[in-house]
PDB file of C-alpha atoms in Angstrom:
ATOM      1  CA  ASP A   1      45.372 -43.781  16.291  1.00 66.00           C
ATOM      2  CA  ALA A   2      44.588 -40.604  13.185  1.00 81.00           C
ATOM      3  CA  GLY A   3      44.582 -43.479  10.880  1.00 95.00           C
ATOM      4  CA  VAL A   4      47.007 -43.234   7.605  1.00 98.00           C
ATOM      5  CA  ILE A   5      47.251 -39.244   7.148  1.00 98.00           C
ATOM      6  CA  GLN A   6      47.657 -37.835   3.833  1.00 98.00           C
ATOM      7  CA  SER A   7      48.186 -34.364   2.541  1.00 97.00           C
ATOM      8  CA  PRO A   8      46.436 -32.154   0.986  1.00 97.00           C
ATOM      9  CA  ARG A   9      43.436 -33.174   0.681  1.00 97.00           C
ATOM     10  CA  HIS A  10      43.032 -31.010  -2.538  1.00 97.00           C
ATOM     11  CA  GLU A  11      45.532 -30.049  -4.921  1.00 97.00           C
ATOM     12  CA  VAL A  12      44.469 -27.314  -8.108  1.00 98.00           C
ATOM     13  CA  THR A  13      48.021 -26.541 -10.107  1.00 97.00           C
ATOM     14  CA  GLU A  14      49.154 -25.501 -13.497  1.00 97.00           C
ATOM     15  CA  MET A  15      50.813 -27.913 -15.707  1.00 97.00           C
ATOM     16  CA  GLY A  16      54.664 -28.044 -15.812  1.00 97.00           C
ATOM     17  CA  GLN A  17      54.596 -27.095 -11.998  1.00 98.00           C
ATOM     18  CA  GLU A  18      55.620 -29.308  -8.855  1.00 98.00           C
ATOM     19  CA  VAL A  19      53.128 -31.216  -6.208  1.00 98.00           C
ATOM     20  CA  THR A  20      53.945 -33.228  -3.253  1.00 98.00           C
ATOM     21  CA  LEU A  21      51.482 -35.391  -1.516  1.00 98.00           C
ATOM     22  CA  ARG A  22      52.041 -35.947   1.506  1.00 98.00           C
ATOM     23  CA  CYS A  23      51.809 -38.808   3.335  1.00 98.00           C
ATOM     24  CA  LYS A  24      52.258 -40.073   7.283  1.00 98.00           C
ATOM     25  CA  PRO A  25      51.238 -44.427   7.907  1.00 97.00           C
ATOM     26  CA  ILE A  26      49.898 -45.581  10.701  1.00 97.00           C
ATOM     27  CA  SER A  27      52.411 -45.943  13.527  1.00 96.00           C
ATOM     28  CA  GLY A  28      53.667 -49.562  13.930  1.00 94.00           C
ATOM     29  CA  HIS A  29      53.170 -50.012  10.876  1.00 95.00           C
ATOM     30  CA  ASN A  30      55.708 -51.662   8.116  1.00 92.00           C
ATOM     31  CA  SER A  31      54.518 -51.471   4.739  1.00 93.00           C
ATOM     32  CA  LEU A  32      53.280 -48.318   2.846  1.00 95.00           C
ATOM     33  CA  PHE A  33      51.546 -47.948  -0.695  1.00 96.00           C
ATOM     34  CA  TRP A  34      51.168 -45.177  -3.158  1.00 98.00           C
ATOM     35  CA  TYR A  35      48.117 -46.159  -5.000  1.00 97.00           C
ATOM     36  CA  ARG A  36      46.215 -43.662  -8.067  1.00 97.00           C
ATOM     37  CA  GLN A  37      42.467 -43.882  -8.798  1.00 97.00           C
ATOM     38  CA  THR A  38      41.103 -42.630 -12.043  1.00 96.00           C
ATOM     39  CA  MET A  39      37.168 -43.347 -14.313  1.00 92.00           C
ATOM     40  CA  MET A  40      39.524 -44.978 -16.820  1.00 92.00           C
ATOM     41  CA  ARG A  41      41.973 -47.180 -15.321  1.00 92.00           C
ATOM     42  CA  GLY A  42      39.983 -47.963 -11.367  1.00 93.00           C
ATOM     43  CA  LEU A  43      42.476 -47.687  -8.580  1.00 95.00           C
ATOM     44  CA  GLU A  44      46.576 -49.061  -9.823  1.00 94.00           C
ATOM     45  CA  LEU A  45      49.103 -49.656  -7.936  1.00 94.00           C
ATOM     46  CA  LEU A  46      51.842 -47.001  -8.283  1.00 96.00           C
ATOM     47  CA  ILE A  47      54.460 -47.966  -5.721  1.00 96.00           C
ATOM     48  CA  TYR A  48      55.400 -49.789  -2.374  1.00 93.00           C
ATOM     49  CA  PHE A  49      57.741 -49.836   0.025  1.00 94.00           C
ATOM     50  CA  ASN A  50      58.998 -51.986   3.346  1.00 92.00           C
ATOM     51  CA  ASN A  51      60.518 -50.886   6.058  1.00 93.00           C
ATOM     52  CA  ASN A  52      61.311 -47.936   4.173  1.00 95.00           C
ATOM     53  CA  VAL A  53      62.938 -49.485   1.204  1.00 95.00           C
ATOM     54  CA  PRO A  54      60.842 -49.066  -2.467  1.00 94.00           C
ATOM     55  CA  ILE A  55      60.353 -52.856  -2.948  1.00 91.00           C
ATOM     56  CA  ASP A  56      58.468 -52.159  -6.842  1.00 90.00           C
ATOM     57  CA  ASP A  57      58.009 -48.959  -8.525  1.00 93.00           C
ATOM     58  CA  SER A  58      56.267 -51.176 -11.509  1.00 91.00           C
ATOM     59  CA  GLY A  59      53.190 -49.084 -11.736  1.00 92.00           C
ATOM     60  CA  MET A  60      55.237 -45.637 -11.523  1.00 95.00           C
ATOM     61  CA  PRO A  61      54.430 -44.016 -14.963  1.00 88.00           C
ATOM     62  CA  GLU A  62      57.192 -42.696 -16.289  1.00 86.00           C
ATOM     63  CA  ASP A  63      60.130 -40.742 -14.553  1.00 92.00           C
ATOM     64  CA  ARG A  64      58.228 -37.267 -14.334  1.00 96.00           C
ATOM     65  CA  PHE A  65      56.723 -39.287 -10.710  1.00 97.00           C
ATOM     66  CA  SER A  66      59.074 -40.680  -7.820  1.00 97.00           C
ATOM     67  CA  ALA A  67      58.294 -41.613  -4.239  1.00 98.00           C
ATOM     68  CA  LYS A  68      60.650 -41.554  -0.965  1.00 97.00           C
ATOM     69  CA  MET A  69      59.980 -43.006   2.248  1.00 97.00           C
ATOM     70  CA  PRO A  70      62.832 -40.947   3.836  1.00 96.00           C
ATOM     71  CA  ASN A  71      61.374 -42.567   7.472  1.00 95.00           C
ATOM     72  CA  ALA A  72      58.929 -45.167   8.873  1.00 94.00           C
ATOM     73  CA  SER A  73      56.562 -41.770   9.208  1.00 95.00           C
ATOM     74  CA  PHE A  74      56.604 -40.074   6.046  1.00 96.00           C
ATOM     75  CA  SER A  75      56.754 -40.551   2.935  1.00 98.00           C
ATOM     76  CA  THR A  76      56.086 -38.563  -0.732  1.00 98.00           C
ATOM     77  CA  LEU A  77      55.058 -38.588  -3.827  1.00 98.00           C
ATOM     78  CA  LYS A  78      56.113 -36.077  -6.531  1.00 98.00           C
ATOM     79  CA  ILE A  79      55.094 -35.480  -9.902  1.00 97.00           C
ATOM     80  CA  GLN A  80      57.948 -33.382 -11.979  1.00 97.00           C
ATOM     81  CA  PRO A  81      57.067 -31.359 -13.855  1.00 97.00           C
ATOM     82  CA  SER A  82      52.869 -31.961 -13.804  1.00 97.00           C
ATOM     83  CA  GLU A  83      50.350 -32.619 -16.716  1.00 97.00           C
ATOM     84  CA  PRO A  84      46.479 -32.561 -17.251  1.00 97.00           C
ATOM     85  CA  ARG A  85      46.911 -36.862 -17.523  1.00 96.00           C
ATOM     86  CA  ASP A  86      47.864 -36.653 -14.145  1.00 97.00           C
ATOM     87  CA  SER A  87      44.852 -36.015 -12.422  1.00 98.00           C
ATOM     88  CA  ALA A  88      43.047 -38.072 -10.524  1.00 98.00           C
ATOM     89  CA  VAL A  89      42.640 -38.836  -6.659  1.00 98.00           C
ATOM     90  CA  TYR A  90      45.698 -40.745  -5.366  1.00 98.00           C
ATOM     91  CA  PHE A  91      45.714 -42.560  -1.949  1.00 98.00           C
ATOM     92  CA  CYS A  92      47.970 -44.087   0.335  1.00 98.00           C
ATOM     93  CA  ALA A  93      47.900 -47.120   1.991  1.00 97.00           C
ATOM     94  CA  SER A  94      50.344 -48.654   4.765  1.00 96.00           C
ATOM     95  CA  THR A  95      49.937 -52.578   6.360  1.00 94.00           C
ATOM     96  CA  PRO A  96      51.049 -53.711   9.732  1.00 91.00           C
ATOM     97  CA  GLY A  97      53.395 -56.530   7.481  1.00 83.00           C
ATOM     98  CA  LEU A  98      53.152 -57.756   4.099  1.00 76.00           C
ATOM     99  CA  ASN A  99      50.118 -59.722   3.068  1.00 80.00           C
ATOM    100  CA  THR A 100      47.645 -58.043   5.919  1.00 89.00           C
ATOM    101  CA  GLU A 101      45.156 -55.153   6.623  1.00 93.00           C
ATOM    102  CA  ALA A 102      45.740 -52.024   4.087  1.00 94.00           C
ATOM    103  CA  PHE A 103      43.762 -49.111   6.085  1.00 96.00           C
ATOM    104  CA  PHE A 104      43.616 -46.234   3.520  1.00 97.00           C
ATOM    105  CA  GLY A 105      44.065 -42.255   4.597  1.00 97.00           C
ATOM    106  CA  GLN A 106      41.240 -40.126   2.654  1.00 96.00           C
ATOM    107  CA  GLY A 107      43.336 -39.603  -0.653  1.00 97.00           C
ATOM    108  CA  THR A 108      44.665 -36.566  -2.463  1.00 98.00           C
ATOM    109  CA  ARG A 109      42.663 -35.087  -5.251  1.00 97.00           C
ATOM    110  CA  LEU A 110      44.814 -33.684  -7.997  1.00 98.00           C
ATOM    111  CA  THR A 111      43.788 -31.124 -10.390  1.00 98.00           C
ATOM    112  CA  VAL A 112      46.611 -30.407 -13.074  1.00 98.00           C
ATOM    113  CA  VAL A 113      45.157 -27.441 -15.320  1.00 97.00           C
TER     114      VAL A 113
ATOM    115  CA  GLY B   1      48.937 -60.704 -12.637  1.00 84.00           C
ATOM    116  CA  ILE B   2      45.864 -61.438 -10.765  1.00 89.00           C
ATOM    117  CA  GLN B   3      43.075 -61.147 -12.602  1.00 93.00           C
ATOM    118  CA  VAL B   4      40.339 -59.795 -10.618  1.00 96.00           C
ATOM    119  CA  GLU B   5      36.127 -60.121 -12.047  1.00 98.00           C
ATOM    120  CA  GLN B   6      33.426 -57.934  -9.767  1.00 98.00           C
ATOM    121  CA  SER B   7      29.966 -58.455 -10.387  1.00 98.00           C
ATOM    122  CA  PRO B   8      26.865 -57.192 -11.124  1.00 98.00           C
ATOM    123  CA  PRO B   9      28.927 -53.678 -11.994  1.00 97.00           C
ATOM    124  CA  ASP B  10      25.371 -51.628 -11.326  1.00 97.00           C
ATOM    125  CA  LEU B  11      22.840 -52.274  -8.857  1.00 97.00           C
ATOM    126  CA  ILE B  12      19.867 -50.967  -7.903  1.00 97.00           C
ATOM    127  CA  LEU B  13      18.117 -51.234  -4.864  1.00 96.00           C
ATOM    128  CA  GLN B  14      14.629 -50.821  -2.409  1.00 97.00           C
ATOM    129  CA  GLU B  15      15.447 -49.908   1.175  1.00 97.00           C
ATOM    130  CA  GLY B  16      15.713 -52.446   3.352  1.00 97.00           C
ATOM    131  CA  ALA B  17      16.468 -55.125   0.401  1.00 98.00           C
ATOM    132  CA  ASN B  18      19.163 -58.419   0.555  1.00 97.00           C
ATOM    133  CA  SER B  19      21.522 -58.602  -1.257  1.00 97.00           C
ATOM    134  CA  THR B  20      24.679 -60.579  -3.303  1.00 98.00           C
ATOM    135  CA  LEU B  21      28.296 -59.373  -4.365  1.00 98.00           C
ATOM    136  CA  ARG B  22      30.601 -61.280  -6.365  1.00 98.00           C
ATOM    137  CA  CYS B  23      34.393 -61.594  -6.714  1.00 98.00           C
ATOM    138  CA  ASN B  24      36.450 -64.007  -9.316  1.00 98.00           C
ATOM    139  CA  PHE B  25      39.822 -63.837  -8.557  1.00 96.00           C
ATOM    140  CA  SER B  26      41.831 -65.864 -11.243  1.00 94.00           C
ATOM    141  CA  ASP B  27      44.757 -67.442  -8.652  1.00 91.00           C
ATOM    142  CA  SER B  28      46.038 -68.008  -5.220  1.00 90.00           C
ATOM    143  CA  VAL B  29      45.635 -65.764  -2.563  1.00 90.00           C
ATOM    144  CA  ASN B  30      46.608 -65.344   0.463  1.00 89.00           C
ATOM    145  CA  ASN B  31      45.397 -62.063   1.280  1.00 93.00           C
ATOM    146  CA  LEU B  32      41.861 -60.380   0.168  1.00 96.00           C
ATOM    147  CA  GLN B  33      39.726 -57.038   1.238  1.00 97.00           C
ATOM    148  CA  TRP B  34      36.643 -55.567   0.792  1.00 98.00           C
ATOM    149  CA  PHE B  35      36.379 -51.796   0.478  1.00 98.00           C
ATOM    150  CA  HIS B  36      33.763 -49.396   0.698  1.00 98.00           C
ATOM    151  CA  GLN B  37      33.875 -46.329  -1.422  1.00 97.00           C
ATOM    152  CA  ASN B  38      31.340 -44.061   0.026  1.00 92.00           C
ATOM    153  CA  PRO B  39      30.229 -40.901  -1.593  1.00 88.00           C
ATOM    154  CA  TRP B  40      33.216 -38.290  -0.618  1.00 90.00           C
ATOM    155  CA  GLY B  41      35.892 -40.798  -1.736  1.00 93.00           C
ATOM    156  CA  GLN B  42      36.577 -42.418   1.275  1.00 94.00           C
ATOM    157  CA  LEU B  43      37.413 -45.417   1.224  1.00 96.00           C
ATOM    158  CA  ILE B  44      36.278 -47.747   4.024  1.00 96.00           C
ATOM    159  CA  ASN B  45      37.669 -51.400   5.304  1.00 97.00           C
ATOM    160  CA  LEU B  46      34.861 -54.023   5.702  1.00 98.00           C
ATOM    161  CA  PHE B  47      36.819 -57.277   5.473  1.00 98.00           C
ATOM    162  CA  TYR B  48      39.240 -58.770   5.523  1.00 96.00           C
ATOM    163  CA  ILE B  49      39.199 -62.099   4.519  1.00 97.00           C
ATOM    164  CA  PRO B  50      41.571 -64.426   2.299  1.00 94.00           C
ATOM    165  CA  SER B  51      39.264 -67.344   2.774  1.00 95.00           C
ATOM    166  CA  GLY B  52      36.624 -68.317   5.412  1.00 97.00           C
ATOM    167  CA  THR B  53      33.267 -66.363   6.185  1.00 98.00           C
ATOM    168  CA  LYS B  54      33.170 -63.233   9.055  1.00 98.00           C
ATOM    169  CA  GLN B  55      29.845 -61.251  10.043  1.00 98.00           C
ATOM    170  CA  ASN B  56      29.567 -57.727  10.978  1.00 97.00           C
ATOM    171  CA  GLY B  57      26.231 -56.410  11.473  1.00 97.00           C
ATOM    172  CA  ARG B  58      23.686 -56.289   8.645  1.00 98.00           C
ATOM    173  CA  LEU B  59      26.959 -57.209   6.197  1.00 98.00           C
ATOM    174  CA  SER B  60      28.987 -60.457   5.833  1.00 98.00           C
ATOM    175  CA  ALA B  61      31.628 -62.341   3.490  1.00 98.00           C
ATOM    176  CA  THR B  62      32.742 -65.874   2.947  1.00 98.00           C
ATOM    177  CA  THR B  63      36.117 -66.380   0.876  1.00 98.00           C
ATOM    178  CA  VAL B  64      36.450 -69.948  -0.650  1.00 97.00           C
ATOM    179  CA  ALA B  65      39.802 -69.538  -1.681  1.00 93.00           C
ATOM    180  CA  THR B  66      39.814 -72.963  -3.519  1.00 94.00           C
ATOM    181  CA  GLU B  67      37.425 -72.194  -5.979  1.00 96.00           C
ATOM    182  CA  ARG B  68      38.434 -68.811  -6.257  1.00 96.00           C
ATOM    183  CA  TYR B  69      35.845 -66.446  -5.315  1.00 98.00           C
ATOM    184  CA  SER B  70      34.286 -64.525  -2.851  1.00 98.00           C
ATOM    185  CA  LEU B  71      31.166 -63.173  -1.441  1.00 98.00           C
ATOM    186  CA  LEU B  72      30.373 -59.983   0.136  1.00 98.00           C
ATOM    187  CA  TYR B  73      26.574 -60.074   1.516  1.00 98.00           C
ATOM    188  CA  ILE B  74      24.609 -56.675   2.577  1.00 98.00           C
ATOM    189  CA  SER B  75      20.490 -57.310   4.562  1.00 97.00           C
ATOM    190  CA  SER B  76      18.607 -55.344   5.080  1.00 97.00           C
ATOM    191  CA  SER B  77      19.994 -52.285   2.020  1.00 97.00           C
ATOM    192  CA  GLN B  78      19.718 -48.515   4.110  1.00 97.00           C
ATOM    193  CA  THR B  79      20.431 -45.314   1.556  1.00 96.00           C
ATOM    194  CA  THR B  80      23.829 -45.130   3.813  1.00 95.00           C
ATOM    195  CA  ASP B  81      25.170 -48.275   1.558  1.00 96.00           C
ATOM    196  CA  SER B  82      25.460 -46.778  -1.613  1.00 96.00           C
ATOM    197  CA  GLY B  83      29.039 -46.340  -2.717  1.00 96.00           C
ATOM    198  CA  VAL B  84      30.939 -48.357  -4.550  1.00 97.00           C
ATOM    199  CA  TYR B  85      32.816 -51.673  -3.442  1.00 98.00           C
ATOM    200  CA  PHE B  86      35.581 -52.450  -4.516  1.00 98.00           C
ATOM    201  CA  CYS B  87      37.123 -56.482  -3.571  1.00 98.00           C
ATOM    202  CA  ALA B  88      41.032 -56.629  -3.727  1.00 97.00           C
ATOM    203  CA  VAL B  89      43.530 -59.636  -3.535  1.00 95.00           C
ATOM    204  CA  GLY B  90      46.799 -59.815  -2.725  1.00 91.00           C
ATOM    205  CA  GLY B  91      48.841 -63.201  -4.050  1.00 81.00           C
ATOM    206  CA  GLY B  92      52.320 -65.246  -3.390  1.00 70.00           C
ATOM    207  CA  SER B  93      55.565 -63.449  -3.609  1.00 67.00           C
ATOM    208  CA  ASN B  94      53.349 -60.132  -5.061  1.00 65.00           C
ATOM    209  CA  TYR B  95      52.227 -58.802  -2.178  1.00 74.00           C
ATOM    210  CA  LYS B  96      49.968 -55.976  -3.629  1.00 83.00           C
ATOM    211  CA  LEU B  97      46.578 -55.768  -3.578  1.00 91.00           C
ATOM    212  CA  THR B  98      45.015 -56.152  -6.919  1.00 93.00           C
ATOM    213  CA  PHE B  99      41.637 -53.749  -7.202  1.00 96.00           C
ATOM    214  CA  GLY B 100      38.750 -55.115  -8.956  1.00 97.00           C
ATOM    215  CA  LYS B 101      36.906 -52.752 -10.903  1.00 96.00           C
ATOM    216  CA  GLY B 102      33.674 -52.506  -8.451  1.00 97.00           C
ATOM    217  CA  THR B 103      30.439 -52.855  -7.862  1.00 98.00           C
ATOM    218  CA  LEU B 104      28.768 -48.857  -8.051  1.00 97.00           C
ATOM    219  CA  LEU B 105      25.692 -49.923  -5.380  1.00 97.00           C
ATOM    220  CA  THR B 106      22.628 -47.414  -5.168  1.00 97.00           C
ATOM    221  CA  VAL B 107      20.139 -47.880  -2.829  1.00 97.00           C
ATOM    222  CA  ASN B 108      16.687 -45.712  -2.732  1.00 97.00           C
ATOM    223  CA  PRO B 109      14.798 -44.685  -0.254  1.00 95.00           C
TER     224      PRO B 109
END
């Protein structure tokens, strides 16, 4: 298996632009998580899905952030409009089920200028 | 939510030395993982260990769930072991993983 696949690996965008991050979980995994990593806050959970349904989005910082999982093999995290403080590394992770081992993608490094 | 504390925050070793990293957590857990974040930013799975002891080569881990801590042992350290080691836990009906702040390990040749 290729593991969790995220795209793009790097994204540089101007403030105010829309940004879409993509994630393909490991085939057969039922749960998908979006995390954000910053120096100040470390690794924090933004949202997670189980069987394509959002379960907990309490970590989504504000309405500018939205996430979807239209099917078992694809999820997106969208920021609109983007701001410089959104600059971070965004990770996607998937697990075979709840409370099982999580596997992370390589992350998307987002820079908003 | 669950609090996770890792110690030490920083550790500098000479190649060949052994080390122990600690993870304390504030509540019962049914999920605990150790990760290594390499200098390229990748999060690499080391152990899935909500309880008990596991070994993988020079690395081993022990979780004592009743006492709410986990230990990661690195023996005969190598320069490639450098990076940040994270402990992440999950518990109860909350299925998310909460990460500690990590231990930054530097192994010098």
